[in-house]
Amino acid sequence: MIPGQPHSTSAHQPQRASPDGDASAPWPAGAWQRELKRSIRSGAELLRLLGLGQDRGCLANPDFPVRVPRPYIARMRRGDAADPLLRQVLPSPLEAESAPGFGNDALAEADAMVDTGLMQKYAGRALLIASGTCAVNCRYCFRRHFPYAEHRQASAFPGLAAVRRDPSVRELILSGGDPLMVSDSHLAGLVTQIGAIEHVVRLRVHTRTPVVIPQRVTGELIETLRNARQRVVIVLHFNHPREIDDDCRRATRALAEFTLLNQSVLLQGVNDDADTLAELSERLFDTGILPYYLHMPDRVAGTAHFNVADAPAVAIHRALAAKLPGYLVPRLVRERPGASAKELLCP
Ligand SMILES: *Cc1c(COP(=O)(O)O)cnc(C)c1O
Ligand code: SF4
């Protein structure tokens, strides 16, 4: 039980029609786009909002600009330069430093592209780059150098052609960028076309948008996913327990009819200790989400300052496993180019 959180917020209980809360989720169409427009796009502005000085060196990075929605900033601690949420989104001068073994395409994703916007690394699953943008620019992003412009999915969804041709694809994963950055009508068109592909039996959506802008969970979105012919799995991306606020809980409650999983990235200075990760797992469960993966940070240029080495990562994971029931322990994995599955670091 998390202090300060009443029992009745469990996502597994029937929704009550309460005057607050449920009336605001799902949110009306348009609210999330307004939040997106109001996002902060400069490190200096972000620091000012948090009451922090701005003389902290290199804060502009034109290749990967600052982008932080205000609902996410509202969860940061004012005056705390080491805030774990702030650390995920504030550019550091360290991004400009090159580190040995860190490259632009550390995962060899260019080799895994089988068609426009369609990536295939693992048997039975294909990943569609459904959008080239995100609601937030995470400084540790492994796809920060991805050539999105070459892989646009206009309304004809060129990437689906390869899925139609390949009956071995049982699961289609919508990724990006963030697939929930597209409009509800564009997404509905995509889901309809996927529905027509007989051999695809699962539809997975990997998204961080409802984390940083819970208002993304609109009635239209829920309707679209409910109408999907496939079973729907939504993989959210929370890294820290303080990222889960009341609006996030409302958003996930509104999505409770789908399978909800979470993947995190193990990040130095953000969540690289067992207590934080245990609290994250417990809060996720209270919110109706099961922990799935804890990713080792990928060796992507500009992100070396987030890196956690293997030995401490494994030690953190062991300590985590000693605190929690097995179903709340995410699998510690790393992505290896050319491997047939994500590599487990802990047996
Ligand atoms: C991570 C990933 C998947 C999904 O792997 P799971 O182990 O099924 O979660 C699928 N395709 C690509 C290209 C990936 O990078
Ligand atoms: S939401 Fe995901 S893809 Fe987008 S910037 Fe963050 S880590 Fe990268």
Short mmCIF file of C-alpha atoms and ligand atoms in Angstrom, two decimals:
data_model
loop_
_atom_site.label_atom_id
_atom_site.label_comp_id
_atom_site.label_asym_id
_atom_site.label_seq_id
_atom_site.Cartn_x
_atom_site.Cartn_y
_atom_site.Cartn_z
CA MET A 1 0.00 0.00 0.00
CA ILE A 2 1.32 3.39 -0.91
CA PRO A 3 0.86 5.99 1.83
CA GLY A 4 -1.68 8.61 0.94
CA GLN A 5 -3.42 6.47 -1.63
CA PRO A 6 -6.84 5.24 -0.59
CA HIS A 7 -7.79 1.62 -1.24
CA SER A 8 -10.68 2.58 -3.45
CA THR A 9 -8.47 3.82 -6.29
CA SER A 10 -7.64 0.24 -7.27
CA ALA A 11 -8.07 -0.15 -11.00
CA HIS A 12 -9.57 -3.58 -10.44
CA GLN A 13 -12.68 -2.35 -8.72
CA PRO A 14 -15.74 -1.30 -10.66
CA GLN A 15 -15.75 2.36 -11.55
CA ARG A 16 -18.02 4.46 -9.45
CA ALA A 17 -19.68 7.49 -10.94
CA SER A 18 -18.09 10.09 -8.73
CA PRO A 19 -18.57 13.81 -9.23
CA ASP A 20 -14.84 14.39 -9.59
CA GLY A 21 -12.36 11.94 -11.11
CA ASP A 22 -14.28 9.77 -13.52
CA ALA A 23 -16.07 12.67 -15.14
CA SER A 24 -12.75 13.95 -16.47
CA ALA A 25 -11.45 10.70 -17.92
CA PRO A 26 -11.55 9.91 -20.70
CA TRP A 27 -10.80 13.49 -21.64
CA PRO A 28 -12.53 15.43 -24.42
CA ALA A 29 -10.87 15.47 -27.82
CA GLY A 30 -8.56 18.42 -28.25
CA ALA A 31 -7.43 18.78 -24.62
CA TRP A 32 -4.22 16.86 -25.26
CA GLN A 33 -3.34 18.85 -28.38
CA ARG A 34 -3.72 22.04 -26.36
CA GLU A 35 -1.32 20.61 -23.76
CA LEU A 36 1.08 19.65 -26.52
CA LYS A 37 1.07 23.23 -27.84
CA ARG A 38 1.74 24.61 -24.35
CA SER A 39 4.78 22.34 -23.92
CA ILE A 40 8.05 23.89 -22.79
CA ARG A 41 10.66 24.00 -25.52
CA SER A 42 13.68 25.49 -23.80
CA GLY A 43 15.87 24.31 -20.97
CA ALA A 44 16.12 27.83 -19.57
CA GLU A 45 12.33 28.15 -19.42
CA LEU A 46 12.05 24.78 -17.73
CA LEU A 47 14.58 25.79 -15.07
CA ARG A 48 12.82 29.10 -14.55
CA LEU A 49 9.47 27.35 -13.97
CA LEU A 50 11.11 25.16 -11.34
CA GLY A 51 12.76 28.08 -9.60
CA LEU A 52 16.25 26.96 -10.59
CA GLY A 53 19.05 29.15 -11.92
CA GLN A 54 19.75 28.95 -15.61
CA ASP A 55 23.52 29.26 -15.75
CA ARG A 56 24.07 25.55 -16.34
CA GLY A 57 25.87 25.51 -19.69
CA CYS A 58 24.80 24.01 -23.01
CA LEU A 59 21.04 23.82 -22.78
CA ALA A 60 20.18 23.95 -26.46
CA ASN A 61 20.57 20.95 -28.72
CA PRO A 62 19.09 21.67 -32.14
CA ASP A 63 19.33 18.00 -33.17
CA PHE A 64 17.14 16.85 -30.32
CA PRO A 65 15.29 19.86 -28.93
CA VAL A 66 13.77 20.25 -25.50
CA ARG A 67 10.15 19.19 -25.36
CA VAL A 68 8.36 18.81 -22.04
CA PRO A 69 4.61 18.97 -21.47
CA ARG A 70 3.38 20.97 -18.50
CA PRO A 71 1.38 18.14 -16.85
CA TYR A 72 4.72 16.32 -16.50
CA ILE A 73 6.53 19.39 -15.16
CA ALA A 74 3.80 19.73 -12.53
CA ARG A 75 5.09 16.49 -10.93
CA MET A 76 8.65 17.80 -10.54
CA ARG A 77 9.91 19.23 -7.27
CA ARG A 78 10.47 22.96 -7.40
CA GLY A 79 14.01 23.99 -6.48
CA ASP A 80 15.44 20.47 -6.84
CA ALA A 81 18.11 20.39 -9.55
CA ALA A 82 18.51 16.63 -9.03
CA ASP A 83 14.81 15.84 -9.50
CA PRO A 84 14.61 12.45 -11.25
CA LEU A 85 11.88 13.63 -13.60
CA LEU A 86 13.79 16.76 -14.54
CA ARG A 87 16.92 14.72 -15.19
CA GLN A 88 15.08 12.74 -17.86
CA VAL A 89 14.20 15.80 -19.92
CA LEU A 90 16.77 18.54 -19.25
CA PRO A 91 19.63 18.54 -21.77
CA SER A 92 23.04 18.14 -20.22
CA PRO A 93 26.33 19.43 -21.59
CA LEU A 94 27.43 15.78 -21.33
CA GLU A 95 25.28 14.99 -24.38
CA ALA A 96 27.89 16.59 -26.57
CA GLU A 97 30.64 14.30 -25.32
CA SER A 98 31.43 11.24 -27.37
CA ALA A 99 32.00 8.00 -25.53
CA PRO A 100 33.70 4.90 -26.89
CA GLY A 101 31.19 2.25 -27.93
CA PHE A 102 28.30 4.72 -28.16
CA GLY A 103 26.99 5.27 -31.71
CA ASN A 104 24.03 6.72 -33.59
CA ASP A 105 22.52 3.35 -34.44
CA ALA A 106 23.72 1.18 -31.56
CA LEU A 107 20.94 -1.34 -32.14
CA ALA A 108 21.55 -1.72 -35.89
CA GLU A 109 17.92 -0.75 -36.47
CA ALA A 110 18.71 0.36 -40.02
CA ASP A 111 19.39 -3.31 -40.86
CA ALA A 112 16.07 -4.37 -39.31
CA MET A 113 13.92 -2.14 -41.54
CA VAL A 114 12.01 -4.45 -43.89
CA ASP A 115 9.87 -1.73 -45.46
CA THR A 116 8.98 1.95 -45.03
CA GLY A 117 8.50 2.36 -41.29
CA LEU A 118 8.41 -1.38 -40.63
CA MET A 119 11.03 -2.99 -38.44
CA GLN A 120 11.37 -6.69 -37.81
CA LYS A 121 13.87 -8.22 -35.44
CA TYR A 122 11.97 -11.01 -33.74
CA ALA A 123 9.88 -13.95 -34.95
CA GLY A 124 6.15 -13.32 -35.10
CA ARG A 125 6.34 -9.63 -34.27
CA ALA A 126 6.73 -6.57 -36.47
CA LEU A 127 7.10 -3.01 -35.31
CA LEU A 128 5.54 -0.10 -37.16
CA ILE A 129 7.03 3.36 -36.72
CA ALA A 130 3.57 4.93 -36.57
CA SER A 131 4.82 8.43 -35.76
CA GLY A 132 8.13 10.25 -35.87
CA THR A 133 7.52 12.46 -32.87
CA CYS A 134 6.89 12.15 -29.15
CA ALA A 135 5.06 14.22 -26.58
CA VAL A 136 8.29 14.45 -24.61
CA ASN A 137 11.91 14.27 -25.68
CA CYS A 138 13.64 11.93 -23.24
CA ARG A 139 17.34 12.73 -23.14
CA TYR A 140 18.25 9.03 -22.87
CA CYS A 141 16.19 8.11 -25.95
CA PHE A 142 17.66 5.20 -27.90
CA ARG A 143 15.94 6.34 -31.08
CA ARG A 144 17.04 9.97 -30.85
CA HIS A 145 19.05 9.64 -34.08
CA PHE A 146 16.48 7.59 -36.01
CA PRO A 147 15.82 8.82 -39.59
CA TYR A 148 12.09 9.30 -39.07
CA ALA A 149 11.65 11.37 -42.22
CA GLU A 150 12.42 8.30 -44.34
CA HIS A 151 9.76 6.22 -42.63
CA ARG A 152 6.59 8.34 -42.62
CA GLN A 153 3.26 6.55 -42.45
CA ALA A 154 0.81 8.66 -44.42
CA SER A 155 -2.81 7.53 -44.53
CA ALA A 156 -1.96 4.69 -46.94
CA PHE A 157 0.31 3.16 -44.24
CA PRO A 158 3.01 1.81 -46.58
CA GLY A 159 4.56 -0.27 -43.78
CA LEU A 160 1.48 -2.51 -43.64
CA ALA A 161 2.15 -3.91 -47.12
CA ALA A 162 5.00 -6.05 -45.77
CA VAL A 163 2.80 -7.27 -42.89
CA ARG A 164 0.06 -8.34 -45.32
CA ARG A 165 2.60 -10.33 -47.32
CA ASP A 166 4.06 -12.13 -44.30
CA PRO A 167 1.71 -14.60 -42.55
CA SER A 168 4.32 -15.24 -39.84
CA VAL A 169 3.55 -11.84 -38.29
CA ARG A 170 1.13 -12.61 -35.43
CA GLU A 171 1.59 -9.38 -33.52
CA LEU A 172 1.88 -5.84 -34.77
CA ILE A 173 3.53 -3.31 -32.48
CA LEU A 174 2.78 0.37 -32.94
CA SER A 175 5.80 2.36 -31.89
CA GLY A 176 7.68 5.44 -32.97
CA GLY A 177 8.37 8.09 -31.89
CA ASP A 178 5.08 7.68 -30.11
CA PRO A 179 2.11 6.16 -31.93
CA LEU A 180 -0.37 8.17 -29.85
CA MET A 181 0.98 11.40 -31.31
CA VAL A 182 -1.25 10.91 -34.34
CA SER A 183 -4.86 12.10 -34.34
CA ASP A 184 -7.63 9.80 -33.22
CA SER A 185 -9.00 9.63 -36.77
CA HIS A 186 -5.60 8.70 -38.24
CA LEU A 187 -5.20 6.04 -35.58
CA ALA A 188 -8.70 4.71 -36.23
CA GLY A 189 -7.81 4.36 -39.93
CA LEU A 190 -4.66 2.47 -39.04
CA VAL A 191 -6.41 0.15 -36.59
CA THR A 192 -9.10 -0.60 -39.19
CA GLN A 193 -6.50 -1.54 -41.79
CA ILE A 194 -4.66 -3.74 -39.32
CA GLY A 195 -7.99 -5.37 -38.43
CA ALA A 196 -8.28 -6.52 -42.04
CA ILE A 197 -5.01 -8.48 -41.84
CA GLU A 198 -6.23 -11.94 -40.94
CA HIS A 199 -3.01 -13.42 -39.54
CA VAL A 200 -2.34 -10.59 -37.08
CA VAL A 201 -3.95 -11.61 -33.78
CA ARG A 202 -2.47 -9.10 -31.34
CA LEU A 203 -2.06 -5.36 -31.51
CA ARG A 204 0.43 -3.75 -29.18
CA VAL A 205 0.82 -0.04 -28.55
CA HIS A 206 4.05 1.25 -27.01
CA THR A 207 3.49 4.75 -25.70
CA ARG A 208 4.73 7.32 -23.21
CA THR A 209 2.17 9.97 -24.14
CA PRO A 210 -0.43 9.07 -21.46
CA VAL A 211 2.39 9.31 -18.90
CA VAL A 212 3.31 12.88 -19.73
CA ILE A 213 -0.11 14.04 -21.04
CA PRO A 214 -2.82 11.85 -19.46
CA GLN A 215 -5.37 13.93 -21.40
CA ARG A 216 -4.35 11.87 -24.46
CA VAL A 217 -6.79 9.23 -23.24
CA THR A 218 -9.87 10.45 -25.09
CA GLY A 219 -13.20 8.71 -25.58
CA GLU A 220 -12.30 8.36 -29.28
CA LEU A 221 -9.04 6.61 -28.43
CA ILE A 222 -10.80 4.09 -26.21
CA GLU A 223 -13.48 3.53 -28.86
CA THR A 224 -10.81 2.91 -31.52
CA LEU A 225 -8.96 0.36 -29.42
CA ARG A 226 -12.22 -1.29 -28.32
CA ASN A 227 -13.19 -1.69 -31.97
CA ALA A 228 -9.88 -3.31 -32.90
CA ARG A 229 -10.35 -6.85 -34.18
CA GLN A 230 -7.16 -7.92 -32.41
CA ARG A 231 -6.59 -8.18 -28.67
CA VAL A 232 -4.96 -4.97 -27.52
CA VAL A 233 -1.92 -4.69 -25.27
CA ILE A 234 -0.75 -1.24 -24.18
CA VAL A 235 2.82 -0.94 -22.97
CA LEU A 236 3.29 2.29 -21.03
CA HIS A 237 6.63 3.82 -20.14
CA PHE A 238 6.93 4.98 -16.53
CA ASN A 239 10.45 5.19 -15.09
CA HIS A 240 9.85 6.60 -11.62
CA PRO A 241 7.08 6.25 -9.00
CA ARG A 242 6.59 10.03 -8.86
CA GLU A 243 5.56 9.98 -12.52
CA ILE A 244 2.26 8.38 -11.52
CA ASP A 245 -0.13 11.10 -10.42
CA ASP A 246 -3.93 11.26 -10.08
CA ASP A 247 -4.46 12.12 -13.74
CA CYS A 248 -2.32 9.14 -14.79
CA ARG A 249 -4.43 6.94 -12.55
CA ARG A 250 -7.58 8.27 -14.17
CA ALA A 251 -6.12 7.65 -17.60
CA THR A 252 -5.16 4.07 -16.84
CA ARG A 253 -8.48 3.37 -15.17
CA ALA A 254 -10.15 4.46 -18.40
CA LEU A 255 -7.91 1.97 -20.27
CA ALA A 256 -8.48 -0.88 -17.81
CA GLU A 257 -10.28 -3.10 -20.35
CA PHE A 258 -6.97 -3.57 -22.20
CA THR A 259 -3.89 -5.44 -21.03
CA LEU A 260 -1.65 -2.80 -19.46
CA LEU A 261 2.09 -3.38 -19.10
CA ASN A 262 4.98 -1.10 -18.28
CA GLN A 263 8.53 -0.88 -19.48
CA SER A 264 11.16 1.29 -17.84
CA VAL A 265 14.73 2.13 -18.66
CA LEU A 266 17.32 1.77 -15.89
CA LEU A 267 18.80 5.26 -15.70
CA GLN A 268 21.66 6.56 -13.62
CA GLY A 269 20.45 9.28 -11.25
CA VAL A 270 16.78 8.53 -12.00
CA ASN A 271 15.81 5.05 -10.85
CA ASP A 272 19.06 3.14 -10.28
CA ASP A 273 18.18 1.83 -6.84
CA ALA A 274 16.01 -1.05 -5.69
CA ASP A 275 13.80 1.02 -3.35
CA THR A 276 12.74 3.38 -6.12
CA LEU A 277 12.05 0.52 -8.51
CA ALA A 278 10.11 -1.42 -5.87
CA GLU A 279 7.94 1.59 -5.19
CA LEU A 280 7.43 1.99 -8.94
CA SER A 281 6.28 -1.62 -9.28
CA GLU A 282 3.87 -1.31 -6.36
CA ARG A 283 2.41 1.90 -7.66
CA LEU A 284 2.07 0.47 -11.14
CA PHE A 285 0.14 -2.49 -9.76
CA ASP A 286 -2.12 -0.20 -7.73
CA THR A 287 -2.78 1.61 -10.99
CA GLY A 288 -3.71 -1.58 -12.86
CA ILE A 289 -0.42 -2.00 -14.74
CA LEU A 290 2.02 -4.93 -14.59
CA PRO A 291 5.78 -4.34 -14.84
CA TYR A 292 7.16 -5.97 -18.01
CA TYR A 293 10.70 -4.91 -18.87
CA LEU A 294 13.47 -2.96 -17.18
CA HIS A 295 15.74 -2.06 -20.07
CA MET A 296 19.45 -1.52 -19.82
CA PRO A 297 20.17 1.83 -21.43
CA ASP A 298 21.30 1.35 -25.02
CA ARG A 299 24.72 2.54 -26.08
CA VAL A 300 23.45 5.51 -28.03
CA ALA A 301 25.58 8.59 -28.63
CA GLY A 302 24.79 11.44 -26.24
CA THR A 303 23.35 9.22 -23.50
CA ALA A 304 26.46 7.82 -21.79
CA HIS A 305 25.78 9.82 -18.61
CA PHE A 306 22.63 7.72 -18.03
CA ASN A 307 24.48 4.45 -18.35
CA VAL A 308 24.45 1.85 -15.58
CA ALA A 309 27.11 -0.86 -15.87
CA ASP A 310 26.12 -4.53 -15.89
CA ALA A 311 27.35 -5.48 -12.40
CA PRO A 312 25.47 -2.74 -10.50
CA ALA A 313 22.41 -3.27 -12.72
CA VAL A 314 22.30 -6.97 -11.84
CA ALA A 315 22.82 -6.16 -8.15
CA ILE A 316 19.93 -3.67 -8.21
CA HIS A 317 17.73 -6.21 -9.92
CA ARG A 318 18.59 -8.93 -7.35
CA ALA A 319 17.75 -6.52 -4.53
CA LEU A 320 14.49 -5.65 -6.26
CA ALA A 321 13.56 -9.31 -6.66
CA ALA A 322 14.20 -9.80 -2.94
CA LYS A 323 11.57 -7.17 -2.10
CA LEU A 324 8.65 -8.08 -4.33
CA PRO A 325 6.41 -10.91 -5.46
CA GLY A 326 7.69 -12.36 -8.72
CA TYR A 327 4.92 -10.84 -10.82
CA LEU A 328 6.00 -7.35 -9.81
CA VAL A 329 9.63 -7.83 -10.84
CA PRO A 330 10.27 -6.57 -14.38
CA ARG A 331 12.68 -8.56 -16.53
CA LEU A 332 16.06 -6.89 -16.78
CA VAL A 333 16.91 -6.97 -20.47
CA ARG A 334 19.22 -5.57 -23.03
CA GLU A 335 18.82 -5.33 -26.73
CA ARG A 336 21.56 -7.00 -28.77
CA PRO A 337 21.74 -6.36 -32.50
CA GLY A 338 21.11 -9.58 -34.37
CA ALA A 339 19.84 -11.57 -31.35
CA SER A 340 16.59 -13.53 -31.62
CA ALA A 341 15.09 -11.99 -28.47
CA LYS A 342 15.93 -9.35 -25.91
CA GLU A 343 18.73 -10.69 -23.76
CA LEU A 344 17.89 -11.42 -20.11
CA LEU A 345 20.56 -10.20 -17.70
CA CYS A 346 19.15 -12.07 -14.73
CA PRO A 347 18.14 -15.70 -15.06
C1 LIG B 1 11.60 -4.77 -28.44
C2 LIG B 1 11.10 -5.06 -29.79
C3 LIG B 1 9.99 -5.91 -29.98
C4 LIG B 1 9.21 -6.51 -28.84
O1 LIG B 1 9.90 -7.47 -28.15
P1 LIG B 1 9.13 -8.25 -26.99
O2 LIG B 1 10.17 -9.05 -26.33
O3 LIG B 1 8.06 -9.05 -27.65
O4 LIG B 1 8.52 -7.22 -26.11
C5 LIG B 1 9.59 -6.19 -31.27
N1 LIG B 1 10.24 -5.68 -32.33
C6 LIG B 1 11.28 -4.87 -32.18
C7 LIG B 1 11.94 -4.34 -33.40
C8 LIG B 1 11.76 -4.51 -30.91
O5 LIG B 1 12.80 -3.69 -30.78
S1 SF4 B 2 8.95 8.70 -25.55
FE1 SF4 B 2 10.27 6.94 -26.10
S2 SF4 B 2 10.79 7.26 -28.27
FE2 SF4 B 2 10.00 9.22 -27.45
S3 SF4 B 2 11.80 10.39 -26.77
FE3 SF4 B 2 11.04 9.26 -24.99
S4 SF4 B 2 12.19 7.31 -25.00
FE4 SF4 B 2 12.41 8.22 -27.04
#
